[in-house]
Every structure is written in C-alpha cells, then in structure tokens.
Amino acid sequence: MTRKKAHIISHSHWDREWFLPLESLRFRLVTLMDEVEDLLDKEAGFNHFHMDGQMIMLEDYLAVKPAKREKMKQLVADGKLRIGPWYMLQDAFLTSGEANIRNLQYGLEMAEEFGQAEKIGYFPDTFGLYGQVPQLMRQAGFDTVVFGRGVNPTGFNNQVFDSAFASKYSEMFWESPDGSKVLGILLANWYSNGNEIPTDKEAAKIFWDKKLADVERFASTDEWLFMNGCDHQPVQTDLAEALEVARELYPEVDFIHSHFEKYQDAVKAGLEPEKLQTVHGELTSQQSDGWSTLANTASSRIYLKQANAKIERLLERLAEPISVMATEAGVSYPHEYLAFAWKLLMENQIHDSITGCSLDEVHREMEARFEKVEQTTMAIIQNAARKITEQIVTNDAGIPITVFHAGGVEATRTVELELETDAVHFSEMHFELIPDELAKLPEQSFRMETSTGEEIPVVVEPLGIHFNYDLPERKFRDSYFARKYKLTFTVEHLPAVGYQTIYAYPVAVSNDKKELTKDLQLENQYLKVEIAPNGTYSILDKETAVEVAGLGAYEDVGDIGNEYMFKETGDNLRINTYNSKPEIRVLREDKLGKTIEMKHEIEIPVSASATFAEEKRRLVWHPARTSHRSENRTTFKINTELTLNKHDKQLTVRVKLDNQVDDHRLRVLLPTGKQTETHQAGSVFEVVTRANKQVEEWTNPANDNRKQGFVTSGNIVVASLDLPEYEVSEQGDRLELTLLRAVSEIGDWGDFPAYEAECHREITAEFHVFLTDESSVNVPAQVTALLTPTFAIQHPSSSKEKILADTKDFAKWKVADGLVFSAFKLAKDNQPIIRFYQTASEPKLLNTVNLWRKSTILEETAGDAKNQFTVKPNEIITLKGV
C-alpha cells in the first residue's frame, strides 16, 4: 500500500491592492519578505516559499529594499524562493489576449533574470478562466495548471459524470477548443486549506483530522496538496515545528514542505488517467447556483474598463505596429519602453483592480496610472509616426497627412485630425503681434485628395488661432501661433497593417451651407435606420434584407448588490423608455453622413431605500437582500447619438450619461430578431458559444456574461471595446448590454464602503450594431478591424532625406476567412512577429510573401521556414520572420 504524501506549500496570496491601498499592503509585504528570507536561511525544515505566481510581488519588495536583489537571486537559484511565471495575477476576461501573453512574457523574462521560473500555470483566484488557457500554457511549455475557480468539484458522494464543467476529483484534464490539453489541479478546498497549522498536539489532531479528510474527498492520487497561507498572510514561522507534530500524530502520512513543481511531478507519477474527467473550454462556474460567478465585476466602475480597453488598443494596434514600421526609417524598436508601458498598464489589470472591486483609494490611483500609461503610449506612437513622416516622399502642392492603421484587413475609416496652417514663429515676429496678423488672413477651407488625385470627402471646422510649440531634436523649443482646423474625412482602402498618405489643399470658403433636414432616419447604400417616436429604432440591411426592429430602449433597475455581484431590489421595480417621448433632432448632416440625437428623461429612484444601509452593515449576503428602491425620485437624462456615415456597414450608438443616482443599473435593450438556444461572444483568442438557458442548479435570476469585442445572437451583432457585460434572454430573442452599474460597497468578507463605485460622473458609452444572416465567418475579423483605432499625423517640416513610399502595406500575408489578426511586433531579437487566431470550423490557409517560421507565444521558433501554413480550427498561430 502506497503512503499518503501531504505537500505543504508555504505562500501568501498577494492582492496587491484591494481592501487596503497599495502602500498599506506594501508595508506588510516588506515585513513578510524579510521574515521569509530569515526562515529560508536559518530554519531547518522550512525549505521553500511560493511567491504567488507573480513577479510584481518581488518587484514591489525590491522597490523598498533594492540592496536585497542579489540575496533574492541567491534564494531563487537555490530553489528556495519559487517565482513566476506571471508578471501579475490578472483578470482573465477583462484583459485582452495580447495582454495575457505580454503578462506571461514579461513575467518569465523577469523570473529568468533572477534565475528560474516555476513552470506551472497558476490561477489561484482568477474570476473565471477563458477556454484557451490550455493552448497558451502548452505553447509556453507548461503542461499543468493550478486554479481556484470555474469548476464545480463534486466529490465521491455527489458524483457527476460526463460534465463539461464539473469534476469528480481535484485533478482533471482541461482541453482547449483546439484540442490542447493540460493537467488541471483545482484548489477544491481553496488556497488556504493548510493555513495556520497548529503546533499544539490536541489542536493539531483536530486540524489534521478535518483537513486530511477534506483533501481525500477530492484527491485522485495519494499526493495531497495543502496551501499554507491566505490573502496577505504572514508566513508561519513555526511551520517546521508544526510539521514535526503532524508527523508524530500521523506516521502513515509523509508531510513534505514542498513546492509546486515537486507536487505536480508527484501527482503526474501517481495518476490513473482513465479515472479523470476532461473539462472543456471556458470555466466560469457554469454548473453552479450562479451566485458566485463574479461576472458582474465586468460592470463595476465601468470607467476603468473603458480606460483599460482604450490603452490596450493603443499599445496593440498603434504603438507596436507603428514602431515596427518606423524601423524602416532607421528608428530602433523601443523594446524597453514598450515593456515599461505594458507593465504600467498591467498594474491596473490585476484581478482586484481592473474588476473594480476594491476601495475608492485604489481606483483613484488606478485612474492616475491610466493617465500615465496613455501619455507613455502616445509618446511612443507620436515619435514613431513623426520619424516615418519625416522621410516620406510627398508632392509639393498639398499639406501631407499620413493615416496609420493596423486592423488586419483593408478598411474604410472616418478620421479626425487637427490641422495647422500659416504658422508664425516667435523668432519671426514679436509674439504679441502674431495673433492679430493671422486674423487678417482670409478665411479658408480645404479640399482633400489621395496621392493619386482622387477626392476625399471632408468636413472642415475652423478652431481659430492657437499657440503651439515644437520640440526639435537638437534645438531649444520653438514657439509659434497658427490657424487650426478640425478636419473630419473618410479614407478608403487603408492598408491592413500600414499607412496611407493623403493631401489637404487650401481652398476658398464655400457659402453653400446645407440646412439640416427634419428627416429622422439614416440611410446609406448598406443600411436604413428608422426611428420610432419613443426613441427605439429599426435597422434594415439592404444587402441581405435582414431587418430588426425595436432596438435601443433603456431599462433602469435597482441594484443592492456590490462591486462583485448584481442583485436586483426586492420590489423588482424596473423603469424603461418604451412609453417615453424623447426629443429627437438631426444633430449633424454633411457629406460624410448623418447623426441623430435623442434626449430621454426618465424619473427614477434616487437610491435604494433606507433599509439597504442596515443590510450592508449586517453583512447580509446579497442573494438574501430584500430592500426596495427609494420612493424619492429624480430626473435621469440619457442622451443618445445615432451615427451612420456614408461607408458604414454598422450603426454607431453613443450614449451620454451624467450619473448622480445611487444603487442602480442601466442597460440598453436590443431585440435580436429571432429565437435561439445559444449565442456567441468574443473571448480571449476565440469565439465562444454559450447556452442561453442555464443548468438546473442555477438559481440566480440573472444570467450575466462577459465578452471581448462583440456578442451576437439571432440577427444582430453588438460590438464594443469597453462594455464587457451583457445578458441574453433564455429564448435568445433579446440582448441586454450594461452601460452603467452603480453600487456602494466592495462586498465579500466585510463592511467596506466604496461610495465612488456609485459612479457619480459623466460617462460616454459607445457601441456598434450590425446585422447578420449567420452565414459569415468573418464577424470576428470585421469587429477587430472596426474597433481598431487609427492615428493621423500632419507631416512635420523636415530636412531629412525622403526615402519612404507615401503609402505602404506591411501585411505581406493573405489570410482565409475565419483568421483574425492579433499582433504585429518585433521579438527581442528584432525579428518580426505576427499572430492570428482561427475561428472557422475547418482548417484555413495563411499565405505569406516572405518566409516565416512557426513560433510559440514566447516567440521561440520551430520547424522549417516557409510561406504557407495550415491553421487548424481554434488554433493560435504565431509566426516569426527569418
């Protein structure tokens, strides 16, 4: 008979900021690490300490004690301090696929600088896991993952067989949609099941009798895991003594002070694979009562999600690709600066941060970080774009403007740019005289053309005379005044990944201003949008004849949940706009398109009722809360802008709110045009199909989900970067998109007020709606391109040699339908990297002009160089140039 082995792993799950702000917790971290160092050096029997799988924990310690760096390296080299693989422990669904990869890349790089990384996928407290985790882990060289959420453990007395989302054992196989498989180890008794082990024999007997039985209930092998630590837990300094007591009490069990690599090797050696279940795809606690999925963190403090999504796109779609393009202008790829920007962003992507479920102090600091990383990212973009445009060959007649795009497919986009003309520098005239001299110049407008002379429609708005300055590379700052104009124009045939140069020509101002019509509909060659008196609208796709009506009503409900979870008020008082009569007017109509504005005003309660404060104070678990909405009401204004430009195949909806109301949730209601049993949503490197009807165990009235990029049900597709929460009705005939959720506490384990989570601020939410006949596999690629920002820059004056083409497409590849572009960057060795993921149900071809080698997500190549690759369904494929 084999002996039972109890693997005790010392750790502290380190939420960098949460119910205390960063610096309060850093103080505790420094104390923890000093004690860990002392134990590892001096305590016989205390052999290892697990650094929670995240390098930022070590980085934060060394920021206070930089002299300890070499000592930490020694402990890592000796195998005592177990570090990596992540830079930080992220939220999986609220961070992009590329952000998840950078997190692993930078974490492993930092761990290697200290000696070695713990080669295990570690997700102790991730709020649900995307389905492509096994594929990403396999590409990183890991074959085991440890996770704490997403799977329902059933144990021997409640066996569930053939379930995709439940497991009889804490060990299971987990398979990605592409077929990649890893060993999954569920922390079935949580990551604190070996916490605070007693040294007193009597107490130890009580402790271990329960703990051993709890683990045995789920373990499929004789290798048992006990996590000695918890959230911000000080290290147990008498652990060696406690384990000696345990060995004396239970001689039939080997108590080992262990680490994860040793534990996973022992588990794999003792596995009987035929006993284990295989769980498939995303793990979001689908087979549960639905009350603890934490899906509603997707709507807490929606402003954080908006800032994060914006900066992710700036990094992925502009900073990295334009930096690659700039190498042709002799500019070094800014590896270190991009890493700095990504890591700064990742500080906000930690699971208790980006989810919006922390103290107000935490999230105020996050907003400052977002501002910093946006400044950093824009500096990278502007520098690279400027270096390129300084060397582009242009004609001498017009004012050259270059538009950058990296959406993966050729695109037509409406672009805005502030253009300057007639600059007069302070070196030319006394600065007090310049504005008056510029004011004497005749009014002007602009005609725009491509480099081949095709006219580009443009709308010009004079912005007056403004001060500005240049910061030359080798001179002191150069101040000037200039006339400024806002140009809005449409550019066709933007390269898939590249740039196009166009020209603005000054012309006389036209006096034929077009009067705004009173026609309250939008129409172009693709779509027709009609608006009803109550503000709902119908969309007709003129190419497919698909039409959906009744879109765009709003519904406001009371929310007595918390930052983690939505809970509707006990009165079920829902207020919608179906019977309202908003003010509707044409806001804009020009040669580019048309915008219609609607102003709704609804009377809603100012907050929850007074009893809600008592429910919070008494820590009533949110499913049991019953408070109603207040009888006091206020006017809540919702301003909606519907925009359809000439070349758009989608209706763009912008909703402006000034929220001063507490304890509520606002959604836009979107009929889907047909009933369905399932719907699809964008996720991390995949399109996931989800059932509309929940399992029998589900008791939560809500069925909220998270998306990345888009969700489609019936005949509609709703695309947005920064509105990640939605719900589809059980019949599939209605989609509800969350625009705002206002709550007042963290929730979880204590009474932690978070009044700023009520979101008393102006919020602008934007989404796009287009119709589908369900026959297109190109929706994910179309959405990716649609949500990709462009960057336009007026060429600076430059004496540099003009050597670059005025238009260039760097996408020297051709992809079949279903392949979605994800990244264009340089590897550390300065070889180009491109990445796609496959969403079609059959293999697809990726053809390239140049030779590439297939690579992992860590940019390690294998195989022969070639220019054609077969990409299997759901595969994430990375290619590296040769």
PDB file of C-alpha atoms in Angstrom, residues 363-544:
ATOM      1  CA  HIS A 363      -9.292  53.029  -8.011  1.00  0.00           C
ATOM      2  CA  ARG A 364      -8.364  56.691  -7.750  1.00  0.00           C
ATOM      3  CA  GLU A 365      -4.729  55.640  -8.025  1.00  0.00           C
ATOM      4  CA  MET A 366      -5.643  53.465 -10.993  1.00  0.00           C
ATOM      5  CA  GLU A 367      -7.033  56.453 -12.867  1.00  0.00           C
ATOM      6  CA  ALA A 368      -3.737  58.282 -12.390  1.00  0.00           C
ATOM      7  CA  ARG A 369      -1.886  55.196 -13.682  1.00  0.00           C
ATOM      8  CA  PHE A 370      -4.127  55.039 -16.735  1.00  0.00           C
ATOM      9  CA  GLU A 371      -3.276  58.666 -17.471  1.00  0.00           C
ATOM     10  CA  LYS A 372       0.442  57.917 -17.133  1.00  0.00           C
ATOM     11  CA  VAL A 373       0.394  54.881 -19.368  1.00  0.00           C
ATOM     12  CA  GLU A 374      -1.653  56.707 -22.001  1.00  0.00           C
ATOM     13  CA  GLN A 375       0.921  59.502 -22.009  1.00  0.00           C
ATOM     14  CA  THR A 376       3.696  56.924 -22.329  1.00  0.00           C
ATOM     15  CA  THR A 377       1.975  55.063 -25.147  1.00  0.00           C
ATOM     16  CA  MET A 378       1.127  58.206 -27.087  1.00  0.00           C
ATOM     17  CA  ALA A 379       4.756  59.346 -26.825  1.00  0.00           C
ATOM     18  CA  ILE A 380       5.835  56.068 -28.451  1.00  0.00           C
ATOM     19  CA  ILE A 381       3.209  56.401 -31.189  1.00  0.00           C
ATOM     20  CA  GLN A 382       3.908  60.053 -31.935  1.00  0.00           C
ATOM     21  CA  ASN A 383       7.662  59.590 -32.055  1.00  0.00           C
ATOM     22  CA  ALA A 384       7.484  56.623 -34.425  1.00  0.00           C
ATOM     23  CA  ALA A 385       4.896  58.304 -36.673  1.00  0.00           C
ATOM     24  CA  ARG A 386       6.884  61.525 -36.794  1.00  0.00           C
ATOM     25  CA  LYS A 387      10.090  59.700 -37.754  1.00  0.00           C
ATOM     26  CA  ILE A 388       8.259  57.921 -40.562  1.00  0.00           C
ATOM     27  CA  THR A 389       6.532  61.021 -41.946  1.00  0.00           C
ATOM     28  CA  GLU A 390       9.784  62.997 -41.910  1.00  0.00           C
ATOM     29  CA  GLN A 391      11.102  60.621 -44.564  1.00  0.00           C
ATOM     30  CA  ILE A 392       8.022  60.043 -46.749  1.00  0.00           C
ATOM     31  CA  VAL A 393       8.272  61.264 -50.336  1.00  0.00           C
ATOM     32  CA  THR A 394       5.427  63.780 -50.869  1.00  0.00           C
ATOM     33  CA  ASN A 395       4.288  66.236 -53.521  1.00  0.00           C
ATOM     34  CA  ASP A 396       4.910  69.934 -53.019  1.00  0.00           C
ATOM     35  CA  ALA A 397       1.372  71.220 -53.544  1.00  0.00           C
ATOM     36  CA  GLY A 398      -0.687  69.950 -50.648  1.00  0.00           C
ATOM     37  CA  ILE A 399      -0.331  69.550 -46.916  1.00  0.00           C
ATOM     38  CA  PRO A 400       0.594  65.892 -46.382  1.00  0.00           C
ATOM     39  CA  ILE A 401      -1.230  63.831 -43.777  1.00  0.00           C
ATOM     40  CA  THR A 402      -0.458  60.175 -43.054  1.00  0.00           C
ATOM     41  CA  VAL A 403      -3.032  57.830 -41.556  1.00  0.00           C
ATOM     42  CA  PHE A 404      -1.824  54.680 -39.783  1.00  0.00           C
ATOM     43  CA  HIS A 405      -3.964  51.564 -39.429  1.00  0.00           C
ATOM     44  CA  ALA A 406      -3.353  48.017 -38.150  1.00  0.00           C
ATOM     45  CA  GLY A 407      -6.730  46.300 -38.080  1.00  0.00           C
ATOM     46  CA  GLY A 408      -5.601  43.267 -40.080  1.00  0.00           C
ATOM     47  CA  VAL A 409      -7.891  43.837 -43.073  1.00  0.00           C
ATOM     48  CA  GLU A 410      -8.168  46.680 -45.566  1.00  0.00           C
ATOM     49  CA  ALA A 411     -10.538  49.288 -44.148  1.00  0.00           C
ATOM     50  CA  THR A 412     -12.527  52.417 -44.821  1.00  0.00           C
ATOM     51  CA  ARG A 413     -12.467  54.721 -41.821  1.00  0.00           C
ATOM     52  CA  THR A 414     -13.687  58.144 -40.799  1.00  0.00           C
ATOM     53  CA  VAL A 415     -10.756  60.046 -39.308  1.00  0.00           C
ATOM     54  CA  GLU A 416     -10.432  63.257 -37.319  1.00  0.00           C
ATOM     55  CA  LEU A 417      -7.332  65.471 -37.315  1.00  0.00           C
ATOM     56  CA  GLU A 418      -6.461  68.940 -36.076  1.00  0.00           C
ATOM     57  CA  LEU A 419      -4.552  70.632 -38.899  1.00  0.00           C
ATOM     58  CA  GLU A 420      -2.370  73.704 -38.551  1.00  0.00           C
ATOM     59  CA  THR A 421      -1.579  76.276 -41.236  1.00  0.00           C
ATOM     60  CA  ASP A 422       0.101  79.655 -41.524  1.00  0.00           C
ATOM     61  CA  ALA A 423       2.353  79.142 -38.524  1.00  0.00           C
ATOM     62  CA  VAL A 424       4.280  82.251 -37.470  1.00  0.00           C
ATOM     63  CA  HIS A 425       7.147  81.554 -35.082  1.00  0.00           C
ATOM     64  CA  PHE A 426       8.190  83.798 -32.245  1.00  0.00           C
ATOM     65  CA  SER A 427      11.570  84.137 -33.967  1.00  0.00           C
ATOM     66  CA  GLU A 428       9.814  85.809 -36.926  1.00  0.00           C
ATOM     67  CA  MET A 429       7.656  88.361 -35.101  1.00  0.00           C
ATOM     68  CA  HIS A 430       7.002  89.546 -31.587  1.00  0.00           C
ATOM     69  CA  PHE A 431       4.536  87.084 -30.112  1.00  0.00           C
ATOM     70  CA  GLU A 432       2.056  89.802 -29.075  1.00  0.00           C
ATOM     71  CA  LEU A 433       1.606  90.831 -32.725  1.00  0.00           C
ATOM     72  CA  ILE A 434       1.201  87.388 -34.281  1.00  0.00           C
ATOM     73  CA  PRO A 435      -2.498  86.675 -33.465  1.00  0.00           C
ATOM     74  CA  ASP A 436      -3.630  89.976 -34.972  1.00  0.00           C
ATOM     75  CA  GLU A 437      -1.578  89.379 -38.136  1.00  0.00           C
ATOM     76  CA  LEU A 438      -3.036  85.881 -38.553  1.00  0.00           C
ATOM     77  CA  ALA A 439      -6.542  87.278 -38.057  1.00  0.00           C
ATOM     78  CA  LYS A 440      -6.074  89.432 -41.152  1.00  0.00           C
ATOM     79  CA  LEU A 441      -5.709  86.372 -43.375  1.00  0.00           C
ATOM     80  CA  PRO A 442      -8.747  85.449 -45.482  1.00  0.00           C
ATOM     81  CA  GLU A 443     -10.922  82.575 -44.347  1.00  0.00           C
ATOM     82  CA  GLN A 444     -10.103  79.234 -45.903  1.00  0.00           C
ATOM     83  CA  SER A 445     -11.308  75.684 -46.134  1.00  0.00           C
ATOM     84  CA  PHE A 446      -9.724  72.545 -47.574  1.00  0.00           C
ATOM     85  CA  ARG A 447     -10.087  70.043 -50.374  1.00  0.00           C
ATOM     86  CA  MET A 448      -8.586  66.613 -49.737  1.00  0.00           C
ATOM     87  CA  GLU A 449      -7.187  64.105 -52.199  1.00  0.00           C
ATOM     88  CA  THR A 450      -5.369  60.803 -52.235  1.00  0.00           C
ATOM     89  CA  SER A 451      -1.845  60.681 -53.623  1.00  0.00           C
ATOM     90  CA  THR A 452      -3.357  59.602 -56.949  1.00  0.00           C
ATOM     91  CA  GLY A 453      -5.715  62.580 -57.121  1.00  0.00           C
ATOM     92  CA  GLU A 454      -8.988  61.000 -56.001  1.00  0.00           C
ATOM     93  CA  GLU A 455     -11.088  63.411 -53.969  1.00  0.00           C
ATOM     94  CA  ILE A 456     -11.736  62.562 -50.325  1.00  0.00           C
ATOM     95  CA  PRO A 457     -14.898  63.918 -48.686  1.00  0.00           C
ATOM     96  CA  VAL A 458     -14.051  66.221 -45.804  1.00  0.00           C
ATOM     97  CA  VAL A 459     -15.836  68.399 -43.266  1.00  0.00           C
ATOM     98  CA  VAL A 460     -13.859  71.405 -42.041  1.00  0.00           C
ATOM     99  CA  GLU A 461     -14.401  73.213 -38.745  1.00  0.00           C
ATOM    100  CA  PRO A 462     -12.279  76.315 -38.035  1.00  0.00           C
ATOM    101  CA  LEU A 463     -10.877  76.276 -34.497  1.00  0.00           C
ATOM    102  CA  GLY A 464      -9.319  79.735 -34.501  1.00  0.00           C
ATOM    103  CA  ILE A 465      -5.787  80.878 -33.752  1.00  0.00           C
ATOM    104  CA  HIS A 466      -3.828  78.872 -31.202  1.00  0.00           C
ATOM    105  CA  PHE A 467      -0.444  78.859 -29.534  1.00  0.00           C
ATOM    106  CA  ASN A 468       1.731  75.775 -30.057  1.00  0.00           C
ATOM    107  CA  TYR A 469       5.371  74.749 -29.980  1.00  0.00           C
ATOM    108  CA  ASP A 470       7.841  72.279 -31.483  1.00  0.00           C
ATOM    109  CA  LEU A 471      10.480  70.415 -29.519  1.00  0.00           C
ATOM    110  CA  PRO A 472      13.284  69.964 -32.064  1.00  0.00           C
ATOM    111  CA  GLU A 473      15.779  67.154 -31.536  1.00  0.00           C
ATOM    112  CA  ARG A 474      18.836  69.367 -31.346  1.00  0.00           C
ATOM    113  CA  LYS A 475      17.457  72.817 -30.507  1.00  0.00           C
ATOM    114  CA  PHE A 476      15.557  74.686 -27.843  1.00  0.00           C
ATOM    115  CA  ARG A 477      11.761  74.673 -28.024  1.00  0.00           C
ATOM    116  CA  ASP A 478      10.263  76.644 -30.902  1.00  0.00           C
ATOM    117  CA  SER A 479       7.050  78.546 -30.092  1.00  0.00           C
ATOM    118  CA  TYR A 480       4.533  79.812 -32.625  1.00  0.00           C
ATOM    119  CA  PHE A 481       0.922  80.750 -33.318  1.00  0.00           C
ATOM    120  CA  ALA A 482      -1.020  79.087 -36.130  1.00  0.00           C
ATOM    121  CA  ARG A 483      -4.501  78.768 -37.525  1.00  0.00           C
ATOM    122  CA  LYS A 484      -6.104  75.467 -36.551  1.00  0.00           C
ATOM    123  CA  TYR A 485      -8.855  73.439 -38.211  1.00  0.00           C
ATOM    124  CA  LYS A 486     -10.622  70.248 -37.326  1.00  0.00           C
ATOM    125  CA  LEU A 487     -10.785  68.014 -40.389  1.00  0.00           C
ATOM    126  CA  THR A 488     -13.118  65.028 -40.460  1.00  0.00           C
ATOM    127  CA  PHE A 489     -12.676  62.881 -43.537  1.00  0.00           C
ATOM    128  CA  THR A 490     -13.192  59.386 -44.874  1.00  0.00           C
ATOM    129  CA  VAL A 491     -10.233  57.349 -46.095  1.00  0.00           C
ATOM    130  CA  GLU A 492     -10.878  54.310 -48.245  1.00  0.00           C
ATOM    131  CA  HIS A 493      -8.540  51.372 -48.788  1.00  0.00           C
ATOM    132  CA  LEU A 494      -6.453  51.890 -45.687  1.00  0.00           C
ATOM    133  CA  PRO A 495      -3.796  49.140 -45.683  1.00  0.00           C
ATOM    134  CA  ALA A 496      -4.452  46.129 -43.461  1.00  0.00           C
ATOM    135  CA  VAL A 497      -1.315  46.973 -41.490  1.00  0.00           C
ATOM    136  CA  GLY A 498       0.391  50.089 -42.727  1.00  0.00           C
ATOM    137  CA  TYR A 499      -0.175  53.710 -43.658  1.00  0.00           C
ATOM    138  CA  GLN A 500      -1.613  55.897 -46.392  1.00  0.00           C
ATOM    139  CA  THR A 501      -0.649  59.488 -47.163  1.00  0.00           C
ATOM    140  CA  ILE A 502      -3.257  61.981 -48.342  1.00  0.00           C
ATOM    141  CA  TYR A 503      -3.206  65.713 -49.012  1.00  0.00           C
ATOM    142  CA  ALA A 504      -5.133  68.773 -47.847  1.00  0.00           C
ATOM    143  CA  TYR A 505      -5.283  71.725 -50.256  1.00  0.00           C
ATOM    144  CA  PRO A 506      -6.376  75.163 -49.009  1.00  0.00           C
ATOM    145  CA  VAL A 507      -9.411  76.493 -50.900  1.00  0.00           C
ATOM    146  CA  ALA A 508     -11.801  79.386 -50.546  1.00  0.00           C
ATOM    147  CA  VAL A 509     -14.635  79.024 -48.081  1.00  0.00           C
ATOM    148  CA  SER A 510     -17.876  77.888 -49.636  1.00  0.00           C
ATOM    149  CA  ASN A 511     -21.033  79.698 -48.570  1.00  0.00           C
ATOM    150  CA  ASP A 512     -23.425  76.937 -49.627  1.00  0.00           C
ATOM    151  CA  LYS A 513     -24.106  75.635 -46.134  1.00  0.00           C
ATOM    152  CA  LYS A 514     -26.629  72.845 -46.167  1.00  0.00           C
ATOM    153  CA  GLU A 515     -29.628  73.214 -43.920  1.00  0.00           C
ATOM    154  CA  LEU A 516     -30.282  70.327 -41.558  1.00  0.00           C
ATOM    155  CA  THR A 517     -33.264  68.270 -42.652  1.00  0.00           C
ATOM    156  CA  LYS A 518     -36.039  67.074 -40.392  1.00  0.00           C
ATOM    157  CA  ASP A 519     -35.885  63.592 -41.846  1.00  0.00           C
ATOM    158  CA  LEU A 520     -35.494  61.393 -38.772  1.00  0.00           C
ATOM    159  CA  GLN A 521     -33.962  58.414 -40.490  1.00  0.00           C
ATOM    160  CA  LEU A 522     -30.481  57.342 -41.505  1.00  0.00           C
ATOM    161  CA  GLU A 523     -29.643  55.656 -44.768  1.00  0.00           C
ATOM    162  CA  ASN A 524     -26.682  54.747 -46.946  1.00  0.00           C
ATOM    163  CA  GLN A 525     -26.039  52.070 -49.548  1.00  0.00           C
ATOM    164  CA  TYR A 526     -25.836  49.366 -46.880  1.00  0.00           C
ATOM    165  CA  LEU A 527     -28.300  50.219 -44.096  1.00  0.00           C
ATOM    166  CA  LYS A 528     -31.551  52.004 -43.443  1.00  0.00           C
ATOM    167  CA  VAL A 529     -32.353  53.111 -39.893  1.00  0.00           C
ATOM    168  CA  GLU A 530     -35.796  54.364 -38.910  1.00  0.00           C
ATOM    169  CA  ILE A 531     -36.575  55.896 -35.523  1.00  0.00           C
ATOM    170  CA  ALA A 532     -39.861  55.487 -33.681  1.00  0.00           C
ATOM    171  CA  PRO A 533     -41.390  58.284 -31.561  1.00  0.00           C
ATOM    172  CA  ASN A 534     -40.294  56.503 -28.347  1.00  0.00           C
ATOM    173  CA  GLY A 535     -36.667  56.522 -29.466  1.00  0.00           C
ATOM    174  CA  THR A 536     -36.349  52.867 -30.465  1.00  0.00           C
ATOM    175  CA  TYR A 537     -35.033  52.208 -33.924  1.00  0.00           C
ATOM    176  CA  SER A 538     -35.115  49.572 -36.630  1.00  0.00           C
ATOM    177  CA  ILE A 539     -32.224  48.560 -38.867  1.00  0.00           C
ATOM    178  CA  LEU A 540     -32.577  47.119 -42.357  1.00  0.00           C
ATOM    179  CA  ASP A 541     -29.570  45.519 -44.006  1.00  0.00           C
ATOM    180  CA  LYS A 542     -30.193  46.345 -47.654  1.00  0.00           C
ATOM    181  CA  GLU A 543     -27.785  43.679 -48.921  1.00  0.00           C
ATOM    182  CA  THR A 544     -29.287  40.731 -47.042  1.00  0.00           C
TER     183      THR A 544
END
